[in-house]
Short mmCIF file of C-alpha atoms in Angstrom, two decimals:
data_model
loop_
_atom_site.label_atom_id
_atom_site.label_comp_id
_atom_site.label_asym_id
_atom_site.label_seq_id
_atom_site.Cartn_x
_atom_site.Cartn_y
_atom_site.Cartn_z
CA UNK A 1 29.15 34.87 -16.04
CA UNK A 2 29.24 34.57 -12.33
CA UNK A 3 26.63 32.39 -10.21
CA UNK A 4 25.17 35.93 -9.26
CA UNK A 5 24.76 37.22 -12.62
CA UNK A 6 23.23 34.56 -13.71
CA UNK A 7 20.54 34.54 -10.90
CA UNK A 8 19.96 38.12 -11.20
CA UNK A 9 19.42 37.88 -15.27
CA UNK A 10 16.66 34.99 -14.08
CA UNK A 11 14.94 37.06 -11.67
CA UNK A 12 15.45 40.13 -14.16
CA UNK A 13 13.68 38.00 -17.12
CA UNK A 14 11.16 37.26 -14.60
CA UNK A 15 10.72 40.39 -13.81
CA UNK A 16 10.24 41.86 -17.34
CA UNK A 17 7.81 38.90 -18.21
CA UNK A 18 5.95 39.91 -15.17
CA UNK A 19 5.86 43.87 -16.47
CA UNK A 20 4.71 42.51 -19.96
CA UNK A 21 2.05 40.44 -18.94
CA UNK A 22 1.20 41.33 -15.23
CA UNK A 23 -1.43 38.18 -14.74
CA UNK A 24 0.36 37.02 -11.89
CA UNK A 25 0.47 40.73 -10.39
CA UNK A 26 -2.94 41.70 -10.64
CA UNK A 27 -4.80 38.21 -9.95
CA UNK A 28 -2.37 37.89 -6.62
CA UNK A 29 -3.72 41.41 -5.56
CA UNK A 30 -6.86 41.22 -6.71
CA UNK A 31 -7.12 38.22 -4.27
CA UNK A 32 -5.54 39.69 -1.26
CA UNK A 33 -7.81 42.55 -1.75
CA UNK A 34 -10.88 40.24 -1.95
CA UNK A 35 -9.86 38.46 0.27
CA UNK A 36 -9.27 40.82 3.34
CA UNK A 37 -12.81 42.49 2.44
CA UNK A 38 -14.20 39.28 2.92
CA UNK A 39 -12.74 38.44 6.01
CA UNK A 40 -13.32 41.56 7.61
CA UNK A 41 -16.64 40.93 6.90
CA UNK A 42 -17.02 37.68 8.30
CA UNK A 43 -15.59 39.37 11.90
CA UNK A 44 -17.24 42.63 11.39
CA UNK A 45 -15.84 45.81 11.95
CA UNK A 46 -15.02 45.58 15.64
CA UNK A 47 -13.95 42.58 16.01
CA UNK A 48 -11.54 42.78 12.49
CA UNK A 49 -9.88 45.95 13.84
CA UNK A 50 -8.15 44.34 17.18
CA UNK A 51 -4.47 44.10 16.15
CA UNK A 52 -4.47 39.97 16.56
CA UNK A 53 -7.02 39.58 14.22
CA UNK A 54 -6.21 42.24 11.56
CA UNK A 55 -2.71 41.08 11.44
CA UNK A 56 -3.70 37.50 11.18
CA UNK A 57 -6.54 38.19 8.02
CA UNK A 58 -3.52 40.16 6.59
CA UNK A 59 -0.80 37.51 6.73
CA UNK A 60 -3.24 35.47 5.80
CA UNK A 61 -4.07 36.90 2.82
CA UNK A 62 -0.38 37.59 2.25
CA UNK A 63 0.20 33.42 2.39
CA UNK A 64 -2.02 33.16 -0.54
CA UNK A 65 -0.51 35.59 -2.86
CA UNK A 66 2.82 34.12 -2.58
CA UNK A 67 1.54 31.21 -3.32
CA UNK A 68 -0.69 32.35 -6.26
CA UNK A 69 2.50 34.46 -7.41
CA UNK A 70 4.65 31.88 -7.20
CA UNK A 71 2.51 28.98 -8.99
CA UNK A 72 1.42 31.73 -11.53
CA UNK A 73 5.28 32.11 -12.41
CA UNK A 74 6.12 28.56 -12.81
CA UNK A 75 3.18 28.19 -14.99
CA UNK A 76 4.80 30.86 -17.59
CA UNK A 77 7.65 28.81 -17.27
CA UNK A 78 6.09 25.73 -18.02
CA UNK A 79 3.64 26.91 -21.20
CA UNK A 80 6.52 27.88 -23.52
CA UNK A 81 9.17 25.01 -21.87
CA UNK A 82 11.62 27.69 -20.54
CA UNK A 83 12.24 26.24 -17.56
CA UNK A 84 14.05 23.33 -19.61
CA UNK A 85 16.43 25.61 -21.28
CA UNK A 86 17.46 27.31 -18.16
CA UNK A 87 17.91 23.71 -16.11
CA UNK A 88 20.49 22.69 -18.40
CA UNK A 89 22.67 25.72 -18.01
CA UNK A 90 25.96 25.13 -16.01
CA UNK A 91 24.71 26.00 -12.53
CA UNK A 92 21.40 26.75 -13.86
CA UNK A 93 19.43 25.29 -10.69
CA UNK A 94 20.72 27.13 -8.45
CA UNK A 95 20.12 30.21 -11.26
CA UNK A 96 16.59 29.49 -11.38
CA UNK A 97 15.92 29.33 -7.02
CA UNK A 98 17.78 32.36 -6.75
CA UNK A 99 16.63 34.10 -9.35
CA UNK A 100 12.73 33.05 -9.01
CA UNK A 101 13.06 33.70 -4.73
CA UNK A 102 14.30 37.40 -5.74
CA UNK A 103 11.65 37.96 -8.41
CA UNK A 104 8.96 37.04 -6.54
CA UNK A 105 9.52 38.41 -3.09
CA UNK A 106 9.80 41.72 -5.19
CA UNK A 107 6.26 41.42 -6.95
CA UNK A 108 4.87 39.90 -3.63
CA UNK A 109 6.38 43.09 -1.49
CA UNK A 110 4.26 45.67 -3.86
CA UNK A 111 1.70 43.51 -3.09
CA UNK A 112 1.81 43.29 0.08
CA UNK A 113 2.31 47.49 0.07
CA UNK A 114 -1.17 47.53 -1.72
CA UNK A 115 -2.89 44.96 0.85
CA UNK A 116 -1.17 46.51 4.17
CA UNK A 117 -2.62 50.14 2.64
CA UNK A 118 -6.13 48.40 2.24
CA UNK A 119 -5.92 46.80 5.55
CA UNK A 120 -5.30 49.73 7.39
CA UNK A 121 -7.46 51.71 5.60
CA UNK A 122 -10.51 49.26 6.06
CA UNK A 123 -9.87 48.18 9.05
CA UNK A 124 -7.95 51.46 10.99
CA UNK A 125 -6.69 49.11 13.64
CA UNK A 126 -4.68 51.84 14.77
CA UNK A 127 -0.48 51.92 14.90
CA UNK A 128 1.44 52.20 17.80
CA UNK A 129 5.18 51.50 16.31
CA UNK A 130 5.01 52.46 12.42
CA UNK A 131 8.99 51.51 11.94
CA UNK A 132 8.69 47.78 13.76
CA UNK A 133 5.63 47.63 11.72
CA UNK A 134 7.58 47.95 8.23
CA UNK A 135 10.45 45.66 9.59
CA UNK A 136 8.48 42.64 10.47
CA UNK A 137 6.64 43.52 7.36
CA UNK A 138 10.03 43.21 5.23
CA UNK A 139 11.43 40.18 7.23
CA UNK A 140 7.53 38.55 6.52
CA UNK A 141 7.54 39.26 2.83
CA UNK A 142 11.43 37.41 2.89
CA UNK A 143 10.84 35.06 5.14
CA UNK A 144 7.66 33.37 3.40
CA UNK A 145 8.63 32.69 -0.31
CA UNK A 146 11.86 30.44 0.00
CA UNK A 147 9.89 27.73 1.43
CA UNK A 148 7.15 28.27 -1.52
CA UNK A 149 9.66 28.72 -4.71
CA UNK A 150 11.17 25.17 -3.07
CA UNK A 151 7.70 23.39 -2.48
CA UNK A 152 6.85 24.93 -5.87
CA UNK A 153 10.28 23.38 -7.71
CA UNK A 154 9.17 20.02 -6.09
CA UNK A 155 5.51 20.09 -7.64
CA UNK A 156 6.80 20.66 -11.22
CA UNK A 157 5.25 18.92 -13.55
CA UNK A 158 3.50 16.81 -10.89
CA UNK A 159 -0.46 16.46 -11.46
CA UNK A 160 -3.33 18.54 -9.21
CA UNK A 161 0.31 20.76 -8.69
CA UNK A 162 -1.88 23.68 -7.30
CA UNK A 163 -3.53 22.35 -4.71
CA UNK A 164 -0.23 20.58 -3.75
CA UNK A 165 1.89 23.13 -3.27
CA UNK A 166 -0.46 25.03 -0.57
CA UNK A 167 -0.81 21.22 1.04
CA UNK A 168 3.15 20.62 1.37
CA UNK A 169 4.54 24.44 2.15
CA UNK A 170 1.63 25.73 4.48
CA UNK A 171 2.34 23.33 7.21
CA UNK A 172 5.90 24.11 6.78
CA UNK A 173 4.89 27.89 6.96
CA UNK A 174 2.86 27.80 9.74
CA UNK A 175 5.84 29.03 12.68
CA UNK A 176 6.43 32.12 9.82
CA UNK A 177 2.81 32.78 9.85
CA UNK A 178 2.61 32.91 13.46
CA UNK A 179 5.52 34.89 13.63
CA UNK A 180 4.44 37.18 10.90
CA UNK A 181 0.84 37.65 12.81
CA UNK A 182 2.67 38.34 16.20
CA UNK A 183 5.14 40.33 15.48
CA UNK A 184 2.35 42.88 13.49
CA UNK A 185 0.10 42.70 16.75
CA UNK A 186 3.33 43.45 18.69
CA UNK A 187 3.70 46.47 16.69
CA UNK A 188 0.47 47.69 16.08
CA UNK A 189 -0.17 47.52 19.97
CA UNK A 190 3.12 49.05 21.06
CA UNK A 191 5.07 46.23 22.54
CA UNK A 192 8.66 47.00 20.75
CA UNK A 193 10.36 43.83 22.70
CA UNK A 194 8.19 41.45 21.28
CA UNK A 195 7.88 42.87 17.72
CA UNK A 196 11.46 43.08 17.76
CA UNK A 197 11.71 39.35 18.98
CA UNK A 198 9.53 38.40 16.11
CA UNK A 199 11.50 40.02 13.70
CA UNK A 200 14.74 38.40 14.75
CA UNK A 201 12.80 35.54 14.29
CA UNK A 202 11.82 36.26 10.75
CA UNK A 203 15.22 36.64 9.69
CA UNK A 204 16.04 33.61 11.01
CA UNK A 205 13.78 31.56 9.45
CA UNK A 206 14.56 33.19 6.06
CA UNK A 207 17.93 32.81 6.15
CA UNK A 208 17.78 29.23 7.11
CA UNK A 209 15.04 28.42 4.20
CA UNK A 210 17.14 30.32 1.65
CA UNK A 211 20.39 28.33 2.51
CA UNK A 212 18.51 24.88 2.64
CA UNK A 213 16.85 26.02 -0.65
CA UNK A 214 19.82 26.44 -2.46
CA UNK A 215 21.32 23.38 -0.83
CA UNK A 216 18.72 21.43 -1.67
CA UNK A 217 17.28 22.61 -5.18
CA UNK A 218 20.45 21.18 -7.20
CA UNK A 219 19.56 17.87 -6.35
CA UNK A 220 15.82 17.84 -5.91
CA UNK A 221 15.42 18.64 -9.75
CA UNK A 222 15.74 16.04 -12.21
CA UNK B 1 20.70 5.44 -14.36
CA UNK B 2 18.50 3.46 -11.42
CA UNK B 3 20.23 0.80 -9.80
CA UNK B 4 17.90 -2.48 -9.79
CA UNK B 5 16.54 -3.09 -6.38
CA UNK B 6 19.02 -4.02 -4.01
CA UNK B 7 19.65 -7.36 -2.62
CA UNK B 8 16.69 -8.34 -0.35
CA UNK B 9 17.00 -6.01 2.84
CA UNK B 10 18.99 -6.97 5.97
CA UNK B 11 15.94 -7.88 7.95
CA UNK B 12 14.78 -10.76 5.92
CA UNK B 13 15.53 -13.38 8.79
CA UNK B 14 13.99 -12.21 11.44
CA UNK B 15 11.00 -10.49 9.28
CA UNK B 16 9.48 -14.25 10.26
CA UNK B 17 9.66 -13.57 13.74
CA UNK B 18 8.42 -10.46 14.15
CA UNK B 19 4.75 -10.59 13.53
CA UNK B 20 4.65 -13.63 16.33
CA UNK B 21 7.19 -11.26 18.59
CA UNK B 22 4.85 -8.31 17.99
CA UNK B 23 1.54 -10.22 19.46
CA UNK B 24 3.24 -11.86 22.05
CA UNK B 25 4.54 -8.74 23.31
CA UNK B 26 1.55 -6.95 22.89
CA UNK B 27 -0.52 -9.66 24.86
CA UNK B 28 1.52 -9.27 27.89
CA UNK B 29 1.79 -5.44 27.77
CA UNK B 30 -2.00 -5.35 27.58
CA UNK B 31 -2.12 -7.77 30.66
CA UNK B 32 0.30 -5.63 32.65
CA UNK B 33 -1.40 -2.00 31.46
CA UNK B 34 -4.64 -3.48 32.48
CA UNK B 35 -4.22 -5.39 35.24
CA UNK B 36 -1.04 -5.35 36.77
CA UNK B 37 0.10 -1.97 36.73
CA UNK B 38 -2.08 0.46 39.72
CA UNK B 39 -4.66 3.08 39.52
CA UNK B 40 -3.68 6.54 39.16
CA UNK B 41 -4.02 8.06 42.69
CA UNK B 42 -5.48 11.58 40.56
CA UNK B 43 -6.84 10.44 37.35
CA UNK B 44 -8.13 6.69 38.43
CA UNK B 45 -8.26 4.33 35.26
CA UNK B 46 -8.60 6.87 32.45
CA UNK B 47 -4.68 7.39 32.69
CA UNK B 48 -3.95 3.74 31.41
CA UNK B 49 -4.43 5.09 27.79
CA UNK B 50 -0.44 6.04 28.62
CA UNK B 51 0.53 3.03 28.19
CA UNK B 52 -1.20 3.21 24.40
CA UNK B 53 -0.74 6.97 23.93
CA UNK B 54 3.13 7.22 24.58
CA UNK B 55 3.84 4.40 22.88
CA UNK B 56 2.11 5.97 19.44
CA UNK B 57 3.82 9.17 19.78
CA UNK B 58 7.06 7.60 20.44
CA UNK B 59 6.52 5.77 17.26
CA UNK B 60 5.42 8.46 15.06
CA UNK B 61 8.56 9.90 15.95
CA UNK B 62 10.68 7.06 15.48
CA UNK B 63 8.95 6.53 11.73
CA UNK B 64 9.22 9.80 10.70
CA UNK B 65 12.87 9.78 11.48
CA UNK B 66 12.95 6.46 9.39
CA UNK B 67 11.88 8.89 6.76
CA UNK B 68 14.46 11.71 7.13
CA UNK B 69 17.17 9.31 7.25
CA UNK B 70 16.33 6.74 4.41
CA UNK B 71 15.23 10.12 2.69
CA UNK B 72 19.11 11.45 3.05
CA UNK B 73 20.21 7.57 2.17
CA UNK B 74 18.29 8.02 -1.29
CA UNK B 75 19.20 11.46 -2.37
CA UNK B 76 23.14 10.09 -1.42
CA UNK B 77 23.34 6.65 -2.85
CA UNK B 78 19.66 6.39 -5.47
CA UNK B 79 19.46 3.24 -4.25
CA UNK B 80 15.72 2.64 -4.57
CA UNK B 81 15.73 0.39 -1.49
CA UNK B 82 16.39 3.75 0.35
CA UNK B 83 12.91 4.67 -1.39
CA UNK B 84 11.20 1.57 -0.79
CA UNK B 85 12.05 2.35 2.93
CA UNK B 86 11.12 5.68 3.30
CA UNK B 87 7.47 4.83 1.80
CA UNK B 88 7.53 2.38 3.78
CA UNK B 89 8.25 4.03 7.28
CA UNK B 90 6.07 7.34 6.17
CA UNK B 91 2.56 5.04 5.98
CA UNK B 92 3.07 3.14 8.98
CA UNK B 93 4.09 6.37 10.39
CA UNK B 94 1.06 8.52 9.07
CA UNK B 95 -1.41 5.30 10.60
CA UNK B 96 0.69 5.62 14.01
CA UNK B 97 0.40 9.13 14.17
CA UNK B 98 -3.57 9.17 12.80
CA UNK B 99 -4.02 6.80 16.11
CA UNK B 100 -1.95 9.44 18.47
CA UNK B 101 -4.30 12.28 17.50
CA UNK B 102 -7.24 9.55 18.85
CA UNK B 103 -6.13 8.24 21.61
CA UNK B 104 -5.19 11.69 22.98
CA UNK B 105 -8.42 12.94 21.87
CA UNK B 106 -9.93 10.10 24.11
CA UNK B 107 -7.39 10.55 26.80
CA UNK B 108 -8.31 14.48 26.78
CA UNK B 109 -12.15 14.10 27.30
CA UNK B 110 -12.28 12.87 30.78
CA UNK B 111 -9.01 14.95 31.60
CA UNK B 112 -9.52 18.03 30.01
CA UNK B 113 -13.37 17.88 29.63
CA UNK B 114 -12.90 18.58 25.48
CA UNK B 115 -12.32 16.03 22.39
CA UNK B 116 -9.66 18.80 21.40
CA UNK B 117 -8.12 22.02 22.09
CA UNK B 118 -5.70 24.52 20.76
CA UNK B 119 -3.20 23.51 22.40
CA UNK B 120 0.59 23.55 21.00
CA UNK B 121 1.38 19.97 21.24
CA UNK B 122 -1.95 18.83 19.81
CA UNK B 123 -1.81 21.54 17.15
CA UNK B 124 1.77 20.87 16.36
CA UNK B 125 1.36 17.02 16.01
CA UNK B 126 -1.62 17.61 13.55
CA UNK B 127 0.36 20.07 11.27
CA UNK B 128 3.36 16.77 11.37
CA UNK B 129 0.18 14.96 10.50
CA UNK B 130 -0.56 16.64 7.74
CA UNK B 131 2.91 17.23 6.60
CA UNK B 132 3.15 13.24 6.15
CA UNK B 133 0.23 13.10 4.13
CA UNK B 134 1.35 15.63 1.66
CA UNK B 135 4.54 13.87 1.77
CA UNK B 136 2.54 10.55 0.85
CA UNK B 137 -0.18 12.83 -1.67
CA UNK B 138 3.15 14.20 -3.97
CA UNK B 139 4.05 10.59 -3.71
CA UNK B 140 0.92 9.39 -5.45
CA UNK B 141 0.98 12.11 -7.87
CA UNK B 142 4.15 11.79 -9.59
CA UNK B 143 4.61 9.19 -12.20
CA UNK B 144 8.46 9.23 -12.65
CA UNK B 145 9.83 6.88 -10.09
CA UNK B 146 13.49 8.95 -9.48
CA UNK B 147 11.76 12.33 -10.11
CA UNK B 148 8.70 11.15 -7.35
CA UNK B 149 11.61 9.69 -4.92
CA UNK B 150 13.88 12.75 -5.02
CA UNK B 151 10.49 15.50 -4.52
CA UNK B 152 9.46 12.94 -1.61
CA UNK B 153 13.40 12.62 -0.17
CA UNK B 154 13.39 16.68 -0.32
CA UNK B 155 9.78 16.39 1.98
CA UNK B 156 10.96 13.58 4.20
CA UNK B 157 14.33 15.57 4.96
CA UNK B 158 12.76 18.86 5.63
CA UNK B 159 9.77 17.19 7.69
CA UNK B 160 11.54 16.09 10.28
CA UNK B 161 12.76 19.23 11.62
CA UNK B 162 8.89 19.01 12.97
CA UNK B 163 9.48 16.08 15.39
CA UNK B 164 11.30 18.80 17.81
CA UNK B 165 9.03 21.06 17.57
CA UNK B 166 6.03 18.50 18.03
CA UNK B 167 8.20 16.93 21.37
CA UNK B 168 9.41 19.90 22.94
CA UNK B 169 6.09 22.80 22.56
CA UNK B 170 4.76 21.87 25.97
CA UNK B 171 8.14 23.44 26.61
CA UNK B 172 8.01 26.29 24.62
CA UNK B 173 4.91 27.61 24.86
CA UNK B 174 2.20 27.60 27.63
CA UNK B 175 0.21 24.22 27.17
CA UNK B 176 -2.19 22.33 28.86
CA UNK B 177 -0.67 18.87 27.95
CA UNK B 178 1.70 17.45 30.70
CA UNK B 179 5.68 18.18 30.17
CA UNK B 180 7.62 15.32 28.74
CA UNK B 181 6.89 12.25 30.93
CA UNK B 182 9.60 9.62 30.04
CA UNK B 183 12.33 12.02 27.13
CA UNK B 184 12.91 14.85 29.73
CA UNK B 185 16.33 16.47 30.30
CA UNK B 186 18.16 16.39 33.17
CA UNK B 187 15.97 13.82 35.23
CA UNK B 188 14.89 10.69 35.19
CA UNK B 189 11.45 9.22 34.35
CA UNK B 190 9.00 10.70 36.50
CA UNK B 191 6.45 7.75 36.73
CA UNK B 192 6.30 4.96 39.44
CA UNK B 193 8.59 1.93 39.03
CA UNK B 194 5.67 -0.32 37.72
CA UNK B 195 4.22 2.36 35.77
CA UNK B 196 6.87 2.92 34.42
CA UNK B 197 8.36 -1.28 33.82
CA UNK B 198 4.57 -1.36 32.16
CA UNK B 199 5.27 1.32 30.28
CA UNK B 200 8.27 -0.13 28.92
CA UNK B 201 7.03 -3.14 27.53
CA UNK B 202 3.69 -1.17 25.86
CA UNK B 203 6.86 1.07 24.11
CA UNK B 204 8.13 -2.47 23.02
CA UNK B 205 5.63 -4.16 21.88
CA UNK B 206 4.66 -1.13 19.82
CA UNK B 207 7.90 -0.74 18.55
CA UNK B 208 8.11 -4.74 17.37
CA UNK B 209 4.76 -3.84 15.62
CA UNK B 210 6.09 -1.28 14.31
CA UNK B 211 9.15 -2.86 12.92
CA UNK B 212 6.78 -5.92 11.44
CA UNK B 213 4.25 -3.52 9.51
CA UNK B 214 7.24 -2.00 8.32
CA UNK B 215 8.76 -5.53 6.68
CA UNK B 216 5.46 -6.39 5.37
CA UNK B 217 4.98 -2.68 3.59
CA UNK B 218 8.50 -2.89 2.54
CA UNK B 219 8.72 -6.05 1.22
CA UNK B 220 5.49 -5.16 -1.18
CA UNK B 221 6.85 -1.97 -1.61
CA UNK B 222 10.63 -3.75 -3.22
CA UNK B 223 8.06 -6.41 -5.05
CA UNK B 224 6.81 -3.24 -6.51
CA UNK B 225 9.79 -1.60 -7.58
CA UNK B 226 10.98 -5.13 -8.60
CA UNK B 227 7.47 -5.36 -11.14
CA UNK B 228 8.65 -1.82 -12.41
CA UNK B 229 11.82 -2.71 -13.48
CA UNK B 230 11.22 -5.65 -15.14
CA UNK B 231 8.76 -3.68 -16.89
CA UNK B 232 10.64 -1.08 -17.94
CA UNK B 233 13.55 -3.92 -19.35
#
């Protein structure tokens, strides 16, 4: 079995334990839902709908899933000792980034369908570019959980774990968040240059995060 | 298997002299900031914080790169002195950079009429601020000494790449705070001579305190380590 196949049958096994028992799934959308209502609220209407602020309270919102996702997953992990087995597999490190990062930027992309549907159908801020929308949309969803599943590997078995994972990866996060909130102004108000500019961005940033992940990972587990 | 702590570190004979070096230095830079070097022909005597304010960021990123690099040296070798270091470096650093975010804050009132603003290097240094922190907070939460050294290693090496980003936003992105002073490509300082000689000094004096806090924190940091092991035998 291949280094691939071995991080696809992680994220696959992830995957099924998330289909089983979708806690993770529905508390992370749940949330997002929750909490876009509530920030809309807090602006109001008019002030919510501007493309700035409605892609902000959406990325936002986004932010916190992965990282409720992502904890939420390590927890299952960590309540019937799987993770154990799986770290002393031949390669099994590298298994377990790979295969978590895949895993949950899948269940954090169909939630982040469900919360970008809400959004625009609270909020209607109105969509100039629908197809740069969707790409820095995609490039956001890959862009954010490599630096989580790391932080997240890091916090294992470390005490008050879930409020230090949001306290170590958010300031890390914060040039994808602002690249995540300006690229989906850029495209909701029409300026293709800049929303492509973003999304190059994006990219970018995940692909460097992924690669220092799975650099990293191998020896930051013990 | 943890190596015992290494043999004591390389700055043991002049650790002595620092603290003295560090005072002195720091009593003449304060005579030549407040005295000897002129008044600003724009800002008057408000702009003398400089000759603090420079200094502390030029330390915060000199700390932090303390950090990265002992960070990299533990994560190669697991020699816990390489730990004992980057501890070390990342409070000192954490109290310099605490001490930036003031002085600016006082340097930006008269200037820029505010305590703070949105601006990309103030907003930038607070998020390196904060980064530190958690680096020292996942630090205080682990128990296992190689497990909380290599989590804290991972931090310190992927922290740094902040210290760019902190230095060269007034670049980057439209900011209110003055471009690089003193680090600026492709020209030299642009201060006046004694401005810039006082200047100097305040950047060594803070750097020889820097260097002493960071025996004194690293020697009870190795004591530490030492305690544990012994311990543990």
């Amino acid at each position: 079995m291949n280094a691939l196949d071995r991080a696809l049958l992680v994220a696959a096994r992830e995957l099924a334990a998330e289909r089983r028992h979708p806690d993770g799934f529905v508390a992370a959308l749940t949330f997002t839902g929750l909490l876009v209502l509530m920030e809309s609220l807090a602006f109001g209407p008019g002030q919510a709908r501007q493309p700035g602020v409605a892609s902000a309270l959406y990325w936002i919102a986004i932010l916190f899933a992965a990282t409720l996702v992502t904890t939420r997953s390590f927890d299952r992990e960590l309540e019937d000792d799987a993770i154990d087995a799986v770290l002393v597999l031949s390669g099994g490190r590298e298994a377990l980034y790979v295969g978590k990062l895949v895993a949950i930027t899948a269940v954090l992309a169909i939630v982040a369908l469900a919360a970008a549907a809400l959004s625009l159908v609270l909020l209607d801020p109105g969509v100039a570019l629908a197809g740069h929308l969707v790409l820095v949309g995609v490039l956001g969803i890959l862009a954010l959980p490599p630096v989580i599943v790391l932080v997240t590997l890091l916090a294992l078995r470390v005490r008050a774990r879930v409020a230090l994972v949001p306290i170590l990866s958010f300031p890390i996060l914060i040039p994808q968040l602002i690249a995540c909130t300006e690229g989906a102004a850029a495209a909701l108000s029409g300026d293709m240059s800049a929303a492509l500019g973003w999304a190059a961005l994006l990219a970018a940033f995940a692909l460097v995060y992924g690669v220092l992940g799975l650099t990293i990972v191998p020896a930051a587990i013990e | 298997m943890i190596e015992t702590t290494a043999a004591p570190f390389p700055t043991i004979r002049v650790r002595p002299w620092l603290g003295p070096l560090a005072i002195a230095s720091s009593l003449i830079a304060s005579f030549m900031a407040l005295v000897w070097a002129p008044t600003d022909a724009v800002q008057g005597d408000v702009y003398r914080i400089i000759y603090v304010h420079v200094p502390l960021a030029w330390l915060a990123y000199l700390a932090f790169f303390v950090v990265f690099l002992a960070s990299l040296g533990w994560l190669w070798t697991k020699r816990p002195w390489f730990d004992a270091l980057a501890v070390a470096s990342a409070e000192v650093g954490v109290l310099f950079t605490g001490m930036f975010i003031v002085a600016g804050s006082i340097w930006a009132k008269p200037t820029w009429g505010v305590w703070w603003t949105w601006d990309p290097r103030l907003v930038t240094t607070a998020v390196m601020f904060m980064m530190y922190v958690g680096y020292l907070l996942l630090r205080s939460l682990s128990t296992d000494f190689s497990r909380r050294a290599t989590r804290a290693a991972v931090i310190g090496v992927i922290a740094v790449i902040d210290i760019p980003i902190v230095h060269l936003s007034v670049l980057w992105m439209n900011s209110l705070h003055q471009l690089p002073t003193v680090l600026r490509a492709g020209g030299s300082p642009s201060l006046d001579a004694t401005m810039g000689m006082t200047l100097g000094i305040s950047v060594l004096a803070f750097t020889l305190l820097y260097f002493w806090f960071l025996a004194e924190r690293l020697s009870i940091e190795l004591d530490r380590q030492r305690r544990m092991l012994e311990a543990r035998a």
